[in-house]
PDB file of C-alpha atoms and ligand atoms in Angstrom:
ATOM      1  CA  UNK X   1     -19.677  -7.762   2.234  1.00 92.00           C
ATOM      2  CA  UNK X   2     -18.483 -11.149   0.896  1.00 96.00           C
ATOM      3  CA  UNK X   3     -15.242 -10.864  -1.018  1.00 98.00           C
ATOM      4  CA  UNK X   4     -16.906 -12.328  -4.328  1.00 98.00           C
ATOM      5  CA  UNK X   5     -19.316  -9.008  -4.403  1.00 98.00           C
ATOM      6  CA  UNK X   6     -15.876  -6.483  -3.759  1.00 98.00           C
ATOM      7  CA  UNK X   7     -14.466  -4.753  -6.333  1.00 98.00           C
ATOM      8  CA  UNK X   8     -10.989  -3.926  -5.130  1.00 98.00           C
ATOM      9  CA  UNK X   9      -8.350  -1.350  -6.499  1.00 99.00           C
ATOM     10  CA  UNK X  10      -4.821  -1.918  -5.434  1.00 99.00           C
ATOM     11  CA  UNK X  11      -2.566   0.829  -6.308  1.00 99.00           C
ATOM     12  CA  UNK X  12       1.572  -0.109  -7.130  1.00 98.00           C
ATOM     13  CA  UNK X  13       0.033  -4.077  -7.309  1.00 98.00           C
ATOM     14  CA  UNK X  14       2.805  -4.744 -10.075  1.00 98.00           C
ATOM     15  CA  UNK X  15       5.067  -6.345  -7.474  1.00 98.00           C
ATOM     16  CA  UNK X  16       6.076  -6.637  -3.726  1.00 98.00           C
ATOM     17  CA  UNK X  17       3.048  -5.886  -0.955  1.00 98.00           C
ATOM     18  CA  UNK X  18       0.409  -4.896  -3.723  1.00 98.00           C
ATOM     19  CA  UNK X  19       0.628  -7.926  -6.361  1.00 98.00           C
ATOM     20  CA  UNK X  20       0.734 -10.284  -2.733  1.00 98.00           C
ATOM     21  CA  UNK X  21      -2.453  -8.327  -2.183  1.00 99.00           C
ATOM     22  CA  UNK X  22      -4.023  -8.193  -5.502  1.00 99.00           C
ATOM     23  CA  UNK X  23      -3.502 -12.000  -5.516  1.00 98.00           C
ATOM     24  CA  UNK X  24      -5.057 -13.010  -1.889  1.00 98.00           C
ATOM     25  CA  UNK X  25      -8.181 -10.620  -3.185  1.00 98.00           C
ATOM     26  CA  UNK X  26      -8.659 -12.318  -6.805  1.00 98.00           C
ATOM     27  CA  UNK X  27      -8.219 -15.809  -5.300  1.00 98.00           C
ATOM     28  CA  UNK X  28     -10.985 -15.073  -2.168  1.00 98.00           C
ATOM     29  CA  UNK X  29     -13.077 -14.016  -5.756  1.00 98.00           C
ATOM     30  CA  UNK X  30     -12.719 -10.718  -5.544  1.00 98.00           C
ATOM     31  CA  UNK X  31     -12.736  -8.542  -9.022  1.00 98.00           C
ATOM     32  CA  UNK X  32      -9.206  -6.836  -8.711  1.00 98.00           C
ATOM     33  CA  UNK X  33      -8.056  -3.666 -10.283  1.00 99.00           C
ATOM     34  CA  UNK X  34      -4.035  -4.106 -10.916  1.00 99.00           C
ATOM     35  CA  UNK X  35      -2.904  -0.513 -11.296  1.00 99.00           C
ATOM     36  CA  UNK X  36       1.046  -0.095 -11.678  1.00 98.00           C
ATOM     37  CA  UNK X  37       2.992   2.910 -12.464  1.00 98.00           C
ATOM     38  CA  UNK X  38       5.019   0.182 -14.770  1.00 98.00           C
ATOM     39  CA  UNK X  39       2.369  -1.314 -17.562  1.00 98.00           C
ATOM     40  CA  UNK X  40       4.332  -4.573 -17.762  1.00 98.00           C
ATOM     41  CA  UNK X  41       4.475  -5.558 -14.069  1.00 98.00           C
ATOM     42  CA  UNK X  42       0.743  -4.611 -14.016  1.00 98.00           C
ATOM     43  CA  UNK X  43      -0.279  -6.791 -17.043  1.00 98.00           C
ATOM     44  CA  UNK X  44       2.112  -9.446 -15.904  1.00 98.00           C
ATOM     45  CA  UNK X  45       0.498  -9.609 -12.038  1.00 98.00           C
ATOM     46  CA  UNK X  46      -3.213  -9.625 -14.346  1.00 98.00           C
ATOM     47  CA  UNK X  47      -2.407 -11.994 -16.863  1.00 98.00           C
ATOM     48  CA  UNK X  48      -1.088 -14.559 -13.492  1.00 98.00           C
ATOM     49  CA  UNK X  49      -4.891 -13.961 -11.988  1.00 98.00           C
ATOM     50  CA  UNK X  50      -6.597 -14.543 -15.213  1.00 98.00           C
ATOM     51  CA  UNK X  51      -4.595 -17.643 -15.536  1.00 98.00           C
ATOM     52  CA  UNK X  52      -4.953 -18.865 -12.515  1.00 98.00           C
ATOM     53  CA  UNK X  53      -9.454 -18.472 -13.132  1.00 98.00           C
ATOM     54  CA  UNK X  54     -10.014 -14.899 -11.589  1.00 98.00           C
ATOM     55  CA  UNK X  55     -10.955 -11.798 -12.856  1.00 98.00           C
ATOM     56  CA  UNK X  56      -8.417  -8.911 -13.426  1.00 98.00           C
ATOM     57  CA  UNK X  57      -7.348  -6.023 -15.790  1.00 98.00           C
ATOM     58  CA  UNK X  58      -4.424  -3.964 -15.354  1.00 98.00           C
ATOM     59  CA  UNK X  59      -4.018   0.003 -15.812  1.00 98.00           C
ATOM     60  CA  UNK X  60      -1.574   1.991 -16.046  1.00 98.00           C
ATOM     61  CA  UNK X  61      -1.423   4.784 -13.992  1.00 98.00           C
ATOM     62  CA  UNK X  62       0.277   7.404 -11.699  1.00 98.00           C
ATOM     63  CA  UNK X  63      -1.228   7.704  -8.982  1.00 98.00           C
ATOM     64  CA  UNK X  64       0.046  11.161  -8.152  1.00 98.00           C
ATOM     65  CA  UNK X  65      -1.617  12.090 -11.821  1.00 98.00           C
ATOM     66  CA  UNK X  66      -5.127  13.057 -10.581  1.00 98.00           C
ATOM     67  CA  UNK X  67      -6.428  12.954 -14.111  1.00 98.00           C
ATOM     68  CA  UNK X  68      -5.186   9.726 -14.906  1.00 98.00           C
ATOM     69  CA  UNK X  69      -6.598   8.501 -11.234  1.00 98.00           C
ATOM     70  CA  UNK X  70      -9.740   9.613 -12.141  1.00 98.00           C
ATOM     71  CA  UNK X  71      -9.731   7.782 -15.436  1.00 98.00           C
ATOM     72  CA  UNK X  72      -8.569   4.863 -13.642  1.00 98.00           C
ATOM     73  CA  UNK X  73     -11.499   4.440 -11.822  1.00 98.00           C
ATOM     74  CA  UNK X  74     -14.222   5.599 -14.676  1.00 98.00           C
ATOM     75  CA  UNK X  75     -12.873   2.051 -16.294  1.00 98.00           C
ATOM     76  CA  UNK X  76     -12.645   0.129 -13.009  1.00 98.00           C
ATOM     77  CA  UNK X  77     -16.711   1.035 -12.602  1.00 98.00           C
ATOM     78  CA  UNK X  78     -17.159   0.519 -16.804  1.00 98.00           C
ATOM     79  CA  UNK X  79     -15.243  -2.975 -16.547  1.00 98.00           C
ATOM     80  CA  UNK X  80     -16.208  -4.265 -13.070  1.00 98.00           C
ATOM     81  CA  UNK X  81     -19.085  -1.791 -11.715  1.00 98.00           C
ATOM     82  CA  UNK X  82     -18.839   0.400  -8.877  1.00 98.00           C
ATOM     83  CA  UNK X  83     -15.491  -0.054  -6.521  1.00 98.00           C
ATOM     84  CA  UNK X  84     -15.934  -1.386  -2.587  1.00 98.00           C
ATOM     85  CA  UNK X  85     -12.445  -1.415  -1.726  1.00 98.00           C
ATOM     86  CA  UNK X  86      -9.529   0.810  -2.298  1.00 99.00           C
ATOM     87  CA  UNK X  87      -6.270  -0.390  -0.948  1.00 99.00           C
ATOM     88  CA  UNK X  88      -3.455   2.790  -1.384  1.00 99.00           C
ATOM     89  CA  UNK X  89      -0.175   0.589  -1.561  1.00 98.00           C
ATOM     90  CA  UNK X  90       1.944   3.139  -4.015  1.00 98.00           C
ATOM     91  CA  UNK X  91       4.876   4.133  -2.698  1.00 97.00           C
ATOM     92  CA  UNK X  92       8.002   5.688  -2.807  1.00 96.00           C
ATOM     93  CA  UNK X  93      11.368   5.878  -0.798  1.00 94.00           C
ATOM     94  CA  UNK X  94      14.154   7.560  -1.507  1.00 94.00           C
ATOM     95  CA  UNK X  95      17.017   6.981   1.114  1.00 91.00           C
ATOM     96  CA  UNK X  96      19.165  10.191   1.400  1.00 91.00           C
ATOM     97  CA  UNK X  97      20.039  12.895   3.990  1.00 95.00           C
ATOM     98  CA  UNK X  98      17.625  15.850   4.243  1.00 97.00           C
ATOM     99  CA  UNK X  99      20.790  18.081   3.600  1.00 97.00           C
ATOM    100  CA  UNK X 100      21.130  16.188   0.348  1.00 96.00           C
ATOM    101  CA  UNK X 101      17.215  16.513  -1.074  1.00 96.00           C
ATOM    102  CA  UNK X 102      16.125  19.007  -3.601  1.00 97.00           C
ATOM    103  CA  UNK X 103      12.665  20.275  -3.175  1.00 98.00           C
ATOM    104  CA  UNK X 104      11.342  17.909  -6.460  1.00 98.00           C
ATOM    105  CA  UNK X 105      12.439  14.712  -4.854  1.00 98.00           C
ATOM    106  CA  UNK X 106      10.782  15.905  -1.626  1.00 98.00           C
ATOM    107  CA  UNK X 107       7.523  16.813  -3.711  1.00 98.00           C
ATOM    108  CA  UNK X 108       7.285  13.338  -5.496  1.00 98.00           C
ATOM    109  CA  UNK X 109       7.636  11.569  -2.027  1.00 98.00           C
ATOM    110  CA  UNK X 110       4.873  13.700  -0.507  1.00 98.00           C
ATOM    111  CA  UNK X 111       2.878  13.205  -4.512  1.00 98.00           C
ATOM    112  CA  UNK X 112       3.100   9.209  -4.615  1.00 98.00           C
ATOM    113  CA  UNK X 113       2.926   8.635  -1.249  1.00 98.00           C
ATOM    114  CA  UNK X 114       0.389  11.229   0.042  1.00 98.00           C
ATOM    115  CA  UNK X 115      -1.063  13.115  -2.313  1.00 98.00           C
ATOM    116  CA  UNK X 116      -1.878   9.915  -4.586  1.00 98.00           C
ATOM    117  CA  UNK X 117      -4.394   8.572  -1.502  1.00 98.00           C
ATOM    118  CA  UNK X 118      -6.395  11.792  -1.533  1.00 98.00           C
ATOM    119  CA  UNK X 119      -6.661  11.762  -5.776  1.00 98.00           C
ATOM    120  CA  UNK X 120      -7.806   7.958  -4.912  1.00 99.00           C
ATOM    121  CA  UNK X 121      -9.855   8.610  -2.293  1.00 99.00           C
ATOM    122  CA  UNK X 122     -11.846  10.998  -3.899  1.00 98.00           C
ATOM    123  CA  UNK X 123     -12.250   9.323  -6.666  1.00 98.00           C
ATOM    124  CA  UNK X 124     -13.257   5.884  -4.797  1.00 98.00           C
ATOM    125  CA  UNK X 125     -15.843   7.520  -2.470  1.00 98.00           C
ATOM    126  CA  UNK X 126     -19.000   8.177  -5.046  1.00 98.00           C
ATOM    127  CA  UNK X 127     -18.486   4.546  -6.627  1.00 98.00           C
ATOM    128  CA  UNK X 128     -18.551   3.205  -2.386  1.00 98.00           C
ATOM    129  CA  UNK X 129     -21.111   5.539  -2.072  1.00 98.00           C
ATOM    130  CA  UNK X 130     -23.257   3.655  -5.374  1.00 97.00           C
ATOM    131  CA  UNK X 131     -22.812   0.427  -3.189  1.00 97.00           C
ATOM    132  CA  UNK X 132     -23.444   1.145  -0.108  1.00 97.00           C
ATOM    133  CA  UNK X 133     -20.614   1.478   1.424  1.00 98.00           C
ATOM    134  CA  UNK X 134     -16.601   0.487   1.209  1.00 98.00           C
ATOM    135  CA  UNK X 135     -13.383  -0.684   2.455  1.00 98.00           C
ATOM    136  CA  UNK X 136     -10.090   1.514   2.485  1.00 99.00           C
ATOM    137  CA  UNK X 137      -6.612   0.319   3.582  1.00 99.00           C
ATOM    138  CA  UNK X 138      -3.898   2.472   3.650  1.00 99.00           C
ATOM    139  CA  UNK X 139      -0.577   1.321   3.533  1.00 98.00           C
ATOM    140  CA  UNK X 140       1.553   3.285   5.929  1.00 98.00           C
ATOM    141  CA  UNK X 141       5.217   2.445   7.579  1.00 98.00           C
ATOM    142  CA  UNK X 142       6.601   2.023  10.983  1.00 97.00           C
ATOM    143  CA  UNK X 143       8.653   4.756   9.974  1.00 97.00           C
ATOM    144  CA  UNK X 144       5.312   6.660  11.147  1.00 98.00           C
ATOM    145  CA  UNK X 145       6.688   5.642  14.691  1.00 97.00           C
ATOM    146  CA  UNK X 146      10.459   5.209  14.718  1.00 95.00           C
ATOM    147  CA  UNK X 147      12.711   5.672  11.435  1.00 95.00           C
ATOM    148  CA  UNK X 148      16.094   5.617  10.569  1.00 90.00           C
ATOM    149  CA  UNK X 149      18.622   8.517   8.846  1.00 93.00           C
ATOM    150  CA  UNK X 150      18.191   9.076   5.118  1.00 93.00           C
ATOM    151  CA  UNK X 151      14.063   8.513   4.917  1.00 95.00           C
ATOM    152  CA  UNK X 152      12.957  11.823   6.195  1.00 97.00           C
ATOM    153  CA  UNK X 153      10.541  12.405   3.588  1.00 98.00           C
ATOM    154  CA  UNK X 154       9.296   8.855   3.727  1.00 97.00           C
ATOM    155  CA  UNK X 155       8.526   9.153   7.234  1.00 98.00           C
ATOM    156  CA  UNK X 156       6.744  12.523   7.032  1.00 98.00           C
ATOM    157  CA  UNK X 157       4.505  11.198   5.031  1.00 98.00           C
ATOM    158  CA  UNK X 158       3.716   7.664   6.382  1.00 98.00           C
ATOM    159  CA  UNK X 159       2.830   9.599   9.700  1.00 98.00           C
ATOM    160  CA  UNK X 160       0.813  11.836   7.360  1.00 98.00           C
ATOM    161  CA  UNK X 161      -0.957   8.441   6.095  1.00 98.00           C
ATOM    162  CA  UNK X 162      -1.809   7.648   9.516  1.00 98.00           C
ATOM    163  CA  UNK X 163      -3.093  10.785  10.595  1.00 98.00           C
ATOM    164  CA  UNK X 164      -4.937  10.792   7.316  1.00 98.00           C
ATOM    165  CA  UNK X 165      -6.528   7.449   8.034  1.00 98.00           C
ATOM    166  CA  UNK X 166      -7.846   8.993  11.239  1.00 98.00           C
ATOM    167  CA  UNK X 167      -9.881  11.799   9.170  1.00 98.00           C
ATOM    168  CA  UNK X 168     -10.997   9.634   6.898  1.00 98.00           C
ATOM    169  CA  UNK X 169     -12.360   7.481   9.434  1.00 98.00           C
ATOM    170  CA  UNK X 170     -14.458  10.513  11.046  1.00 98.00           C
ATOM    171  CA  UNK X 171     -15.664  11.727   7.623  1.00 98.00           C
ATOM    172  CA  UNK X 172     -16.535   8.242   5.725  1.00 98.00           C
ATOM    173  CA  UNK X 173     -17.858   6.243   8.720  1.00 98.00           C
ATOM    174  CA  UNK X 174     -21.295   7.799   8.234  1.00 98.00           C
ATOM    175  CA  UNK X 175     -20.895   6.435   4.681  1.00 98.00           C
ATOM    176  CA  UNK X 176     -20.741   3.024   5.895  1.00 98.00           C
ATOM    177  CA  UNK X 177     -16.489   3.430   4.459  1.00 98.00           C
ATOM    178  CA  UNK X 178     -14.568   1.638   7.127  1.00 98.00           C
ATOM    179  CA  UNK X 179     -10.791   3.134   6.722  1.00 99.00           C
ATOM    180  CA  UNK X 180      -7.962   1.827   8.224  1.00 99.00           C
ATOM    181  CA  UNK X 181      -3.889   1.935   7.665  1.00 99.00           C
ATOM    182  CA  UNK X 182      -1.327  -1.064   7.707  1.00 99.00           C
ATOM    183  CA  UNK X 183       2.249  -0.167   9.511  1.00 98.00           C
ATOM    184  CA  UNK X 184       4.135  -3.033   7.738  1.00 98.00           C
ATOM    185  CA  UNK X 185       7.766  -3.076   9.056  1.00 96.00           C
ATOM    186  CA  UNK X 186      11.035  -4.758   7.107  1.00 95.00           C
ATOM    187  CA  UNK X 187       9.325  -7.011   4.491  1.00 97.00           C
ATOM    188  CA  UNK X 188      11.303  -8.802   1.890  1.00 96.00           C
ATOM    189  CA  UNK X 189      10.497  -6.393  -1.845  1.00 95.00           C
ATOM    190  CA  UNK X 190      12.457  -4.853  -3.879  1.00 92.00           C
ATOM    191  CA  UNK X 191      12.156  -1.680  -1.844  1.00 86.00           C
ATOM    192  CA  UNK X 192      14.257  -3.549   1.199  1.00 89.00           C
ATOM    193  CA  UNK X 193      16.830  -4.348  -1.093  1.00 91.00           C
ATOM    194  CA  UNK X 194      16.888  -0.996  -2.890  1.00 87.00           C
ATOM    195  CA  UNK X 195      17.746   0.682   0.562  1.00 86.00           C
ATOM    196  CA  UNK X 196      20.464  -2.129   0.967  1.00 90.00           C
ATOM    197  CA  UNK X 197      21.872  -1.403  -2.091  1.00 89.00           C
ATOM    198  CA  UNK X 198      22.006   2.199  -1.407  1.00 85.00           C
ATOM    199  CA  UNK X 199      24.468   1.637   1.447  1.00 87.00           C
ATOM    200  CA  UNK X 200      28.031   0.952   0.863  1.00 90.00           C
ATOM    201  CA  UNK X 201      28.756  -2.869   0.125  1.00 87.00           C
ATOM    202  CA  UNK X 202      30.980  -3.307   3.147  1.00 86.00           C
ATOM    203  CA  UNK X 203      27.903  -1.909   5.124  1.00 91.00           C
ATOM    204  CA  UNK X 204      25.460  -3.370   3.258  1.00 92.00           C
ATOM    205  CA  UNK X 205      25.501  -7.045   4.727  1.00 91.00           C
ATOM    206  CA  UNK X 206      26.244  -5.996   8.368  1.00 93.00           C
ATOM    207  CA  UNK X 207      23.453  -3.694   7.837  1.00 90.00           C
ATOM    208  CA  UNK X 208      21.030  -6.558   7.185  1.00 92.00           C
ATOM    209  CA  UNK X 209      22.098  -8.846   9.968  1.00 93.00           C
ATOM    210  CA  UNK X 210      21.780  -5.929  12.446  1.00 92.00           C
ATOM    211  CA  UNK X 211      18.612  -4.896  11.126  1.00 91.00           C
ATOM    212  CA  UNK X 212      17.510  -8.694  11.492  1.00 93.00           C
ATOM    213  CA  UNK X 213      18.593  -8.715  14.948  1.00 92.00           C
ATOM    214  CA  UNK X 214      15.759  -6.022  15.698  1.00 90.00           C
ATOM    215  CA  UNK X 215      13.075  -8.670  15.039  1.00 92.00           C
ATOM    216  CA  UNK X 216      12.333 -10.895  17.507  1.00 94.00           C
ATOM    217  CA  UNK X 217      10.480 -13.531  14.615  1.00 95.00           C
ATOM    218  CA  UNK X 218      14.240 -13.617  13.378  1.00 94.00           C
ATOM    219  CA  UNK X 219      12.734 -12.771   9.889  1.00 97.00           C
ATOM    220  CA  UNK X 220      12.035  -9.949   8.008  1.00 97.00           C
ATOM    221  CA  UNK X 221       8.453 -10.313   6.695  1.00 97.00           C
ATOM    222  CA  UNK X 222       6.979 -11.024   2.877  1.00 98.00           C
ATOM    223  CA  UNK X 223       4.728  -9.545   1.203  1.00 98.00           C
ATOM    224  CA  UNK X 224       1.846 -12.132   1.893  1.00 98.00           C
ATOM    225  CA  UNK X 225       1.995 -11.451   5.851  1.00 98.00           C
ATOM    226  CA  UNK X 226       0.981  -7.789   4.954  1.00 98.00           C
ATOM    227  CA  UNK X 227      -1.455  -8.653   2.107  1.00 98.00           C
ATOM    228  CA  UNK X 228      -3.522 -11.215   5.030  1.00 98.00           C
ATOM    229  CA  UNK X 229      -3.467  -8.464   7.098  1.00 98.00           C
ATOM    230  CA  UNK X 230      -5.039  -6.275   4.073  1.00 98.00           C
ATOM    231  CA  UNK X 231      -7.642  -9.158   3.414  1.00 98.00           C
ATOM    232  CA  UNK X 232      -8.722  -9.294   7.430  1.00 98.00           C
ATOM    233  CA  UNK X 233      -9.264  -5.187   7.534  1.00 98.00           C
ATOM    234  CA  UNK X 234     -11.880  -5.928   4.444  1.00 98.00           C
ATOM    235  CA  UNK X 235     -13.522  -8.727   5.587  1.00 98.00           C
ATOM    236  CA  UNK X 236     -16.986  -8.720   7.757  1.00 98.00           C
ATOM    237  CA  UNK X 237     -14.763 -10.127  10.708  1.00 98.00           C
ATOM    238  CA  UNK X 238     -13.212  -6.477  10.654  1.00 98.00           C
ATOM    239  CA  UNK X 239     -16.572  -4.478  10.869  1.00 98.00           C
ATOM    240  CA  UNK X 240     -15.802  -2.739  14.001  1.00 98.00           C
ATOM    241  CA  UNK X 241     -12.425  -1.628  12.911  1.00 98.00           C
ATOM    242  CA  UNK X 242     -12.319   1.674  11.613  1.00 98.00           C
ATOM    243  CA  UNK X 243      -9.652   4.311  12.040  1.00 98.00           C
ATOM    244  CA  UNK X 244      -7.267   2.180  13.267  1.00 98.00           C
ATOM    245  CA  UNK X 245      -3.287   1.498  12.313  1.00 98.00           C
ATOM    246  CA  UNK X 246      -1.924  -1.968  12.391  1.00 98.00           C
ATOM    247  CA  UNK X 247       1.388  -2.619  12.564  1.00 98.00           C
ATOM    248  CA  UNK X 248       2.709  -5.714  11.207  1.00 98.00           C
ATOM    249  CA  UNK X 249       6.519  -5.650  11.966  1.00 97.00           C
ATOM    250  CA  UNK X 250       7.266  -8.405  13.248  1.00 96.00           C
ATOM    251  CA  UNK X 251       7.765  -7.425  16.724  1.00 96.00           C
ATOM    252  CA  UNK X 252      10.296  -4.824  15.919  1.00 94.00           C
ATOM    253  CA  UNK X 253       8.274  -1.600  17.553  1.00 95.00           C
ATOM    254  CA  UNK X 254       8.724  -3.389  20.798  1.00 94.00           C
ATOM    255  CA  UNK X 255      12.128  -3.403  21.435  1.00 90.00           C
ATOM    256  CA  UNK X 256      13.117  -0.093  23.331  1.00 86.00           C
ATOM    257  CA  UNK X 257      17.221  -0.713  22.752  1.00 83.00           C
TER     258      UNK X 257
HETATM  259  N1  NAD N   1       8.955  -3.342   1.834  1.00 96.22           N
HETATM  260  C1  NAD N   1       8.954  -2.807   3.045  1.00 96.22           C
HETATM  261  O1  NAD N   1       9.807  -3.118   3.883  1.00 96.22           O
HETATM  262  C2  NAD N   1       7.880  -1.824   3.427  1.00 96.22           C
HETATM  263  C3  NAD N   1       7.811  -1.462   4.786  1.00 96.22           C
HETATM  264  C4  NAD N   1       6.831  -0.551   5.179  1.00 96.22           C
HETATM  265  C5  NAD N   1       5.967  -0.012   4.240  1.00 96.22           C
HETATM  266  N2  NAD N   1       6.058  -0.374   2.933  1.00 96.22           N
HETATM  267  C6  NAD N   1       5.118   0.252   2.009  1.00 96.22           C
HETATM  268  O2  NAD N   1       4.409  -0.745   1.321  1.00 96.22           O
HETATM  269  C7  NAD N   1       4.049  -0.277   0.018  1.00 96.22           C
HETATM  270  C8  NAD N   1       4.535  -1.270  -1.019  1.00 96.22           C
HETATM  271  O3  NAD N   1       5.915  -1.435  -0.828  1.00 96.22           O
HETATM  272  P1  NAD N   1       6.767  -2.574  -1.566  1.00 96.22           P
HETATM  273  O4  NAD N   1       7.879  -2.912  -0.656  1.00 96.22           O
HETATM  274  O5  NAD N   1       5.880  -3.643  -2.097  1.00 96.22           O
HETATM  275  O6  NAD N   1       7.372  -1.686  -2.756  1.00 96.22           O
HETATM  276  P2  NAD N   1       7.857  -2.067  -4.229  1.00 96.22           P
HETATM  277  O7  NAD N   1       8.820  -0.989  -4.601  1.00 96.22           O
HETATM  278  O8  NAD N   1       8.277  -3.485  -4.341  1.00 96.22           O
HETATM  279  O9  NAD N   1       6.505  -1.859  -5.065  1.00 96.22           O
HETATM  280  C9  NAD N   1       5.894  -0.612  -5.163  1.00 96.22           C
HETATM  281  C10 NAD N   1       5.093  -0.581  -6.440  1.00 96.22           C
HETATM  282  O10 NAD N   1       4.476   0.724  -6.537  1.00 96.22           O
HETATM  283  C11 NAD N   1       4.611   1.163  -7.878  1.00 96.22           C
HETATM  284  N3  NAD N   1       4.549   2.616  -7.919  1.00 96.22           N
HETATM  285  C12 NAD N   1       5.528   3.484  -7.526  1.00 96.22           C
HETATM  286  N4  NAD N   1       5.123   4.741  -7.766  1.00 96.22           N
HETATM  287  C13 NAD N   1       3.876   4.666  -8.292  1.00 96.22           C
HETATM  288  C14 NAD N   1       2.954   5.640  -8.740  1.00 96.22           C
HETATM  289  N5  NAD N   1       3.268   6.934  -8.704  1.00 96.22           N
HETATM  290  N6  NAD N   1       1.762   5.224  -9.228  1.00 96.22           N
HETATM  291  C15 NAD N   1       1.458   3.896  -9.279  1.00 96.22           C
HETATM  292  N7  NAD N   1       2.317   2.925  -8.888  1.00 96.22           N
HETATM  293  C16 NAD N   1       3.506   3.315  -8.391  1.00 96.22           C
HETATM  294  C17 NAD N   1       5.970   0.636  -8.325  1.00 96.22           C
HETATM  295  O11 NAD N   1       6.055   0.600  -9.751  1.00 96.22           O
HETATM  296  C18 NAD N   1       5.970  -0.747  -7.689  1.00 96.22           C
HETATM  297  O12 NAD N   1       5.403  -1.717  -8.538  1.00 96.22           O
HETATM  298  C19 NAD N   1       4.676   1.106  -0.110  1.00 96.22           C
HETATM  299  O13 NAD N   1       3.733   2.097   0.217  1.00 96.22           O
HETATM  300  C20 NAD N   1       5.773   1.074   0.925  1.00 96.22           C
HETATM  301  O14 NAD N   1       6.110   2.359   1.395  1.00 96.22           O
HETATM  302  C21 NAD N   1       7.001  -1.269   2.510  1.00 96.22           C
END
């Protein structure tokens, strides 16, 4: 399917890894769905498509809100007609010690970041279904493979993603949905810097340059690297990937000390 017929829904597109993606998919001619938790970053990503001569609208949504998913999608089909491509980029990290969590910040980790595919997933399938068939990426972590203190939660549920992706893969390939998950490793968004800033500022700065030291690119990644890799897994050059994680780290998985 050519990227001008997809209609694409990229959930947390308001900034970092989704608005990279949500631009690479409007500018290929795609008809992009901007969802945001935040209603200004969403209209603000839109309003830079429509500017620029593609076709976007924004909505507000939680994605962990299944009601609000499902409306989400009633006007992505009424505005656009029937989704292709779903690409589950919502996330959320909070950096603290498992001793230290109370069972509601545990819950919203395992709500945004897992619970939020399945209310999009079932609400993307029928419209795929309508079309013939789909595209779903799901954005996962390397901290499905090795992590770090203080992202226990996090981790649980990127390897939950990936697992996920599996399933999906065995239950939607007969649907002609091709599924697949992106491991991106340390890219340069506001969610780097927020677990920066949650260290002490002494440790904050060695932190980083350790941390860079890990990738063998010497450079953490941007959001763009992860959104091309987003664009490949949807294109007709990808047809015979399905179920599959890629990692996108920038050689950081390889190193064993
Ligand atoms: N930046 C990294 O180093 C990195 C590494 C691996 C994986 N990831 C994953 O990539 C994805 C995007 O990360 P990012 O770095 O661009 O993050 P970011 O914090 O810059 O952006 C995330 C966006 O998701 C939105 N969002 C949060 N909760 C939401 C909800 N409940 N419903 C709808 N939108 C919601 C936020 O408002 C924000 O705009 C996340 O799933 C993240 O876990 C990021």
């Amino acid at each position: 399917m050519d990227f001008k017929e997809q209609v694409v829904v990229i959930t947390g597109a308001g900034q970092g890894i989704g608005q990279a993606t949500a631009y690479a998919f409007a500018q290929r001619g795609s008809r992009v769905v901007v969802n945001d938790l935040q209603r200004e970053t969403a209209e603000a990503t839109t309003r830079t498509i429509n500017e620029r001569g593609g076709q976007a609208i924004a909505v507000q949504a939680d994605v962990a809100d299944e009601a609000a998913v499902r409306a989400m999608f009633y006007q992505a089909q009424h505005h656009f007609g029937a989704v292709t491509t779903l690409i589950n980029n919502a996330g959320y990290v909070p950096f603290l010690p498992l001793m230290d969590y109370t069972a509601a910040i545990w819950d919203k980790t395992m709500a945004v970041d897992l619970k939020g595919i399945f209310y999009c997933v079932q609400a993307a399938v029928p419209q795929m279904e309508r079309r013939g068939g789909g595209r779903i990426v799901n954005i996962a972590s390397v901290h499905a493979s090795a992590t770090l203190p203080g992202t226990s939660a996090y981790a649980a549920a990127k390897g939950g993603i990936v697992s996920l992706t599996r399933t999906l893969a065995l239950e939607l390939g007969p649907k002609h949905i091709r599924v697949n998950c992106i491991s991106p490793g340390a890219i340069e968004t506001d969610a780097l810097k927020a677990y920066f800033d949650s260290l002490p500022p002494e440790e904050s700065e060695a932190r980083r340059q350790y941390l860079l030291g890990w990738h063998p690119l010497g450079r953490f990644g941007q959001p763009d690297d992860i959104a091309q890799v987003a664009l490949f897994l949807c294109s007709d050059q990808a047809a015979f990937i399905h179920g599959s994680e890629i990692v996108a780290d920038g050689g950081c998985l390889a190193r064993l000390f």
